[in-house]
PDB file of C-alpha atoms in Angstrom:
ATOM      1  CA  MET A   8     -21.686  -3.171 -12.772  1.00 50.00           C
ATOM      2  CA  LEU A   9     -20.267   0.213 -11.801  1.00 46.00           C
ATOM      3  CA  PHE A  10     -21.800  -0.021  -8.229  1.00 44.00           C
ATOM      4  CA  ILE A  11     -20.118  -3.425  -7.598  1.00 42.00           C
ATOM      5  CA  LEU A  12     -16.821  -1.997  -8.815  1.00 45.00           C
ATOM      6  CA  ALA A  13     -17.112   1.116  -6.695  1.00 48.00           C
ATOM      7  CA  VAL A  14     -17.908  -1.029  -3.644  1.00 40.00           C
ATOM      8  CA  LEU A  15     -14.878  -3.181  -4.250  1.00 39.00           C
ATOM      9  CA  VAL A  16     -12.620  -0.197  -4.673  1.00 44.00           C
ATOM     10  CA  HIS A  17     -13.949   1.374  -1.528  1.00 46.00           C
ATOM     11  CA  THR A  18     -13.680  -1.830   0.508  1.00 41.00           C
ATOM     12  CA  VAL A  19     -10.139  -2.550  -0.520  1.00 41.00           C
ATOM     13  CA  ALA A  20      -9.131   1.108   0.183  1.00 43.00           C
ATOM     14  CA  GLN A  21     -10.623   0.974   3.641  1.00 45.00           C
ATOM     15  CA  ARG A  22      -8.572  -2.163   4.364  1.00 43.00           C
ATOM     16  CA  ALA A  23      -5.477  -0.264   3.223  1.00 44.00           C
ATOM     17  CA  GLY A  24      -6.283   2.419   5.887  1.00 47.00           C
ATOM     18  CA  THR A  25      -7.181   5.156   3.535  1.00 49.00           C
ATOM     19  CA  ALA A  26     -10.230   6.041   1.405  1.00 48.00           C
ATOM     20  CA  TYR A  27      -8.014   6.965  -1.496  1.00 51.00           C
ATOM     21  CA  ALA A  28      -5.550   4.117  -1.941  1.00 60.00           C
ATOM     22  CA  ASN A  29      -6.687   3.613  -5.465  1.00 74.00           C
ATOM     23  CA  LEU A  30      -7.222   7.237  -6.530  1.00 77.00           C
ATOM     24  CA  VAL A  31      -4.565   9.657  -7.850  1.00 79.00           C
ATOM     25  CA  THR A  32      -3.710  12.226  -5.179  1.00 78.00           C
ATOM     26  CA  ASP A  33      -2.492  14.984  -7.475  1.00 82.00           C
ATOM     27  CA  GLU A  34      -5.326  17.590  -7.595  1.00 85.00           C
ATOM     28  CA  ALA A  35      -4.151  18.724 -11.010  1.00 87.00           C
ATOM     29  CA  ALA A  36      -5.029  15.204 -12.436  1.00 88.00           C
ATOM     30  CA  LEU A  37      -8.598  15.462 -11.222  1.00 89.00           C
ATOM     31  CA  TRP A  38     -11.257  16.711 -13.560  1.00 92.00           C
ATOM     32  CA  PRO A  39     -12.688  20.102 -12.262  1.00 92.00           C
ATOM     33  CA  ARG A  40     -16.076  19.821 -10.508  1.00 91.00           C
ATOM     34  CA  HIS A  41     -16.147  16.020 -11.247  1.00 91.00           C
ATOM     35  CA  THR A  42     -17.118  16.902 -14.840  1.00 95.00           C
ATOM     36  CA  VAL A  43     -15.368  15.303 -17.899  1.00 96.00           C
ATOM     37  CA  PRO A  44     -16.111  17.232 -21.137  1.00 97.00           C
ATOM     38  CA  PHE A  45     -15.941  14.793 -24.029  1.00 97.00           C
ATOM     39  CA  GLU A  46     -16.298  14.352 -27.792  1.00 97.00           C
ATOM     40  CA  TYR A  47     -17.188  11.352 -29.683  1.00 97.00           C
ATOM     41  CA  GLY A  48     -14.445  10.571 -32.324  1.00 95.00           C
ATOM     42  CA  ALA A  49     -15.550  10.399 -35.953  1.00 95.00           C
ATOM     43  CA  SER A  50     -14.808   6.678 -35.963  1.00 95.00           C
ATOM     44  CA  LEU A  51     -17.693   5.864 -33.528  1.00 96.00           C
ATOM     45  CA  GLY A  52     -21.018   4.694 -34.965  1.00 95.00           C
ATOM     46  CA  VAL A  53     -24.493   4.835 -33.478  1.00 97.00           C
ATOM     47  CA  ASP A  54     -24.094   1.534 -31.682  1.00 96.00           C
ATOM     48  CA  GLU A  55     -20.883   2.529 -29.992  1.00 96.00           C
ATOM     49  CA  LYS A  56     -22.319   5.779 -28.860  1.00 96.00           C
ATOM     50  CA  ILE A  57     -25.405   3.945 -27.365  1.00 96.00           C
ATOM     51  CA  VAL A  58     -22.941   1.767 -25.393  1.00 95.00           C
ATOM     52  CA  LEU A  59     -21.028   4.835 -24.078  1.00 96.00           C
ATOM     53  CA  LYS A  60     -24.250   6.728 -23.249  1.00 96.00           C
ATOM     54  CA  GLY A  61     -25.323   3.647 -21.191  1.00 95.00           C
ATOM     55  CA  LEU A  62     -21.941   3.637 -19.246  1.00 94.00           C
ATOM     56  CA  PHE A  63     -22.210   7.443 -18.760  1.00 95.00           C
ATOM     57  CA  PHE A  64     -25.697   6.941 -17.304  1.00 94.00           C
ATOM     58  CA  LEU A  65     -24.199   4.388 -14.810  1.00 91.00           C
ATOM     59  CA  PHE A  66     -21.646   6.983 -13.677  1.00 91.00           C
ATOM     60  CA  HIS A  67     -24.408   9.662 -13.463  1.00 92.00           C
ATOM     61  CA  ALA A  68     -26.720   7.513 -11.526  1.00 92.00           C
ATOM     62  CA  GLN A  69     -24.230   6.137  -8.949  1.00 91.00           C
ATOM     63  CA  THR A  70     -21.431   8.754  -8.696  1.00 90.00           C
ATOM     64  CA  CYS A  71     -20.874  12.526  -8.625  1.00 90.00           C
ATOM     65  CA  VAL A  72     -18.994  12.167 -11.968  1.00 92.00           C
ATOM     66  CA  ARG A  73     -20.636  13.811 -14.994  1.00 95.00           C
ATOM     67  CA  PHE A  74     -19.628  13.263 -18.688  1.00 97.00           C
ATOM     68  CA  THR A  75     -20.761  16.307 -20.620  1.00 97.00           C
ATOM     69  CA  ALA A  76     -20.604  17.191 -24.320  1.00 97.00           C
ATOM     70  CA  ARG A  77     -17.659  19.511 -24.877  1.00 97.00           C
ATOM     71  CA  ARG A  78     -18.485  23.072 -25.501  1.00 96.00           C
ATOM     72  CA  LYS A  79     -15.402  25.269 -25.352  1.00 95.00           C
ATOM     73  CA  GLU A  80     -13.348  23.585 -22.650  1.00 95.00           C
ATOM     74  CA  GLU A  81      -9.688  23.423 -23.205  1.00 94.00           C
ATOM     75  CA  ASP A  82      -9.218  20.071 -21.366  1.00 95.00           C
ATOM     76  CA  TYR A  83     -11.352  17.336 -22.796  1.00 96.00           C
ATOM     77  CA  LEU A  84     -11.708  13.670 -23.517  1.00 95.00           C
ATOM     78  CA  VAL A  85     -12.068  12.213 -27.037  1.00 95.00           C
ATOM     79  CA  ILE A  86     -13.406   8.673 -27.296  1.00 96.00           C
ATOM     80  CA  GLU A  87     -12.550   6.877 -30.511  1.00 95.00           C
ATOM     81  CA  MET A  88     -12.546   3.506 -32.016  1.00 94.00           C
ATOM     82  CA  GLY A  89      -9.518   2.175 -33.992  1.00 89.00           C
ATOM     83  CA  GLU A  90      -7.172  -0.638 -34.782  1.00 88.00           C
ATOM     84  CA  PHE A  91      -5.174  -0.206 -31.621  1.00 84.00           C
ATOM     85  CA  ARG A  92      -6.403   0.343 -28.032  1.00 83.00           C
ATOM     86  CA  THR A  93      -4.858   3.069 -25.864  1.00 77.00           C
ATOM     87  CA  LEU A  94      -2.418   0.827 -23.977  1.00 70.00           C
ATOM     88  CA  LEU A  95      -2.041   2.839 -20.843  1.00 73.00           C
ATOM     89  CA  PRO A  96      -4.441   5.792 -20.566  1.00 80.00           C
ATOM     90  CA  SER A  97      -3.410   8.813 -18.449  1.00 81.00           C
ATOM     91  CA  ILE A  98      -4.247   8.464 -14.789  1.00 81.00           C
ATOM     92  CA  GLY A  99      -6.793  11.303 -14.478  1.00 86.00           C
ATOM     93  CA  LYS A 100      -6.700  14.419 -16.553  1.00 90.00           C
ATOM     94  CA  GLN A 101      -3.458  14.862 -18.527  1.00 84.00           C
ATOM     95  CA  ARG A 102      -1.014  17.160 -16.666  1.00 76.00           C
ATOM     96  CA  LEU A 103      -0.332  19.111 -19.898  1.00 81.00           C
ATOM     97  CA  GLY A 104      -4.061  19.646 -20.535  1.00 82.00           C
ATOM     98  CA  GLY A 105      -5.725  19.793 -23.929  1.00 91.00           C
ATOM     99  CA  ARG A 106      -7.135  16.924 -25.942  1.00 93.00           C
ATOM    100  CA  GLN A 107      -6.918  13.516 -24.237  1.00 93.00           C
ATOM    101  CA  VAL A 108      -7.663  10.650 -26.570  1.00 92.00           C
ATOM    102  CA  LEU A 109      -8.928   7.292 -25.428  1.00 93.00           C
ATOM    103  CA  THR A 110      -9.143   4.647 -28.228  1.00 92.00           C
ATOM    104  CA  PHE A 111     -10.965   1.388 -28.080  1.00 93.00           C
ATOM    105  CA  LEU A 112     -11.153  -1.665 -30.344  1.00 91.00           C
ATOM    106  CA  PRO A 113     -14.408  -2.473 -31.945  1.00 92.00           C
ATOM    107  CA  GLN A 114     -14.849  -5.624 -29.819  1.00 92.00           C
ATOM    108  CA  ASP A 115     -14.394  -3.557 -26.635  1.00 91.00           C
ATOM    109  CA  PHE A 116     -17.955  -2.262 -27.178  1.00 91.00           C
ATOM    110  CA  ASP A 117     -19.310  -5.770 -26.842  1.00 91.00           C
ATOM    111  CA  GLU A 118     -17.528  -6.346 -23.526  1.00 84.00           C
ATOM    112  CA  LYS A 119     -17.933  -3.001 -21.631  1.00 89.00           C
ATOM    113  CA  ARG A 120     -15.596  -3.848 -18.789  1.00 89.00           C
ATOM    114  CA  ILE A 121     -12.512  -2.616 -20.740  1.00 90.00           C
ATOM    115  CA  ILE A 122     -14.264   0.723 -21.569  1.00 93.00           C
ATOM    116  CA  LEU A 123     -15.291   1.030 -17.877  1.00 91.00           C
ATOM    117  CA  ARG A 124     -11.854   0.159 -16.637  1.00 88.00           C
ATOM    118  CA  ASP A 125     -10.195   2.807 -18.888  1.00 90.00           C
ATOM    119  CA  LEU A 126     -12.870   5.469 -18.099  1.00 93.00           C
ATOM    120  CA  LEU A 127     -12.065   4.922 -14.406  1.00 91.00           C
ATOM    121  CA  ARG A 128      -8.374   5.365 -15.068  1.00 88.00           C
ATOM    122  CA  THR A 129      -9.156   8.577 -16.902  1.00 91.00           C
ATOM    123  CA  LEU A 130     -11.073   9.678 -13.867  1.00 91.00           C
ATOM    124  CA  GLY A 131      -7.926   9.039 -11.753  1.00 88.00           C
ATOM    125  CA  PHE A 132      -8.317   5.500 -10.504  1.00 85.00           C
ATOM    126  CA  TYR A 133      -5.218   3.325 -10.804  1.00 80.00           C
ATOM    127  CA  TYR A 134      -5.497  -0.177 -12.340  1.00 75.00           C
ATOM    128  CA  GLU A 135      -5.526  -2.566  -9.396  1.00 72.00           C
ATOM    129  CA  ILE A 136      -2.078  -3.956 -10.493  1.00 71.00           C
ATOM    130  CA  GLU A 137      -0.645  -0.413  -9.955  1.00 71.00           C
ATOM    131  CA  ARG A 138      -2.030   0.204  -6.524  1.00 69.00           C
ATOM    132  CA  PRO A 139       0.748   1.432  -4.190  1.00 68.00           C
ATOM    133  CA  ASP A 140      -0.564  -0.756  -1.445  1.00 72.00           C
ATOM    134  CA  ARG A 141      -1.100  -3.936  -3.428  1.00 71.00           C
ATOM    135  CA  PHE A 142       1.775  -5.825  -1.715  1.00 73.00           C
ATOM    136  CA  MET A 143      -0.178  -5.576   1.545  1.00 77.00           C
ATOM    137  CA  PHE A 144      -2.712  -7.991  -0.018  1.00 74.00           C
ATOM    138  CA  VAL A 145      -0.807  -9.851  -2.756  1.00 74.00           C
ATOM    139  CA  ASN A 146       2.481 -11.696  -2.742  1.00 76.00           C
ATOM    140  CA  VAL A 147       3.754 -11.895  -6.346  1.00 73.00           C
ATOM    141  CA  GLN A 148       6.027 -14.786  -7.000  1.00 77.00           C
ATOM    142  CA  LEU A 149       8.190 -13.330  -9.812  1.00 72.00           C
ATOM    143  CA  LYS A 150       9.695 -16.690 -10.641  1.00 77.00           C
ATOM    144  CA  ASN A 151       6.248 -17.822 -11.830  1.00 77.00           C
ATOM    145  CA  VAL A 152       5.751 -14.865 -14.139  1.00 73.00           C
ATOM    146  CA  MET A 153       6.046 -16.036 -17.722  1.00 70.00           C
ATOM    147  CA  THR A 154       6.984 -12.648 -19.283  1.00 66.00           C
ATOM    148  CA  LYS A 155      10.545 -11.791 -18.612  1.00 54.00           C
ATOM    149  CA  GLY A 156      11.209  -8.087 -18.033  1.00 51.00           C
ATOM    150  CA  ASP A 157       7.770  -7.364 -17.044  1.00 55.00           C
ATOM    151  CA  THR A 158       8.359  -4.566 -14.583  1.00 56.00           C
ATOM    152  CA  CYS A 159       4.726  -3.875 -13.705  1.00 58.00           C
ATOM    153  CA  LEU A 160       4.800  -6.680 -11.145  1.00 58.00           C
ATOM    154  CA  GLN A 161       7.837  -5.387  -9.301  1.00 57.00           C
ATOM    155  CA  LYS A 162       7.779  -3.128  -6.349  1.00 56.00           C
ATOM    156  CA  THR A 163       8.614   0.501  -6.887  1.00 53.00           C
ATOM    157  CA  ARG A 164       9.579   3.213  -4.378  1.00 49.00           C
ATOM    158  CA  ASN A 165       6.041   4.552  -3.915  1.00 50.00           C
ATOM    159  CA  MET A 166       4.670   1.058  -3.068  1.00 48.00           C
ATOM    160  CA  ILE A 167       3.917   0.082   0.520  1.00 49.00           C
ATOM    161  CA  ASN A 168       5.561  -3.126   1.726  1.00 47.00           C
TER     162      ASN A 168
END
């Protein structure tokens, strides 16, 4: 699953003319030495931890990224389960540092793609809808968008025409 996602990200980035079209460019937002210290939140049970360990294994087997149990690191990720999912996780490591919380719904552990998507965002990958070069590949017909006032589909200054 992760391999396919990585290939897609790399392929689209190559078409955009840069290998990093989908990755945050601010070095301060990248985890040092590709290592993400993390803690399991108290709300996670054994089954949820097994799902996360499986996803971490995919990262470890197919990328240079390592998720490691937190020791004394000041900047770290806490993965929790709750009534509300983290709606828009930080892109990469928080600029302010410290504890960075990622909360998932119980059903997210059945469909791992949501967890994978948000872990990738925490690593510094934008959601596809946020890519600055997306309008090179997609023509959004705003008149066909049902939600009024949804600004995530409109062009911003940092987007390539």
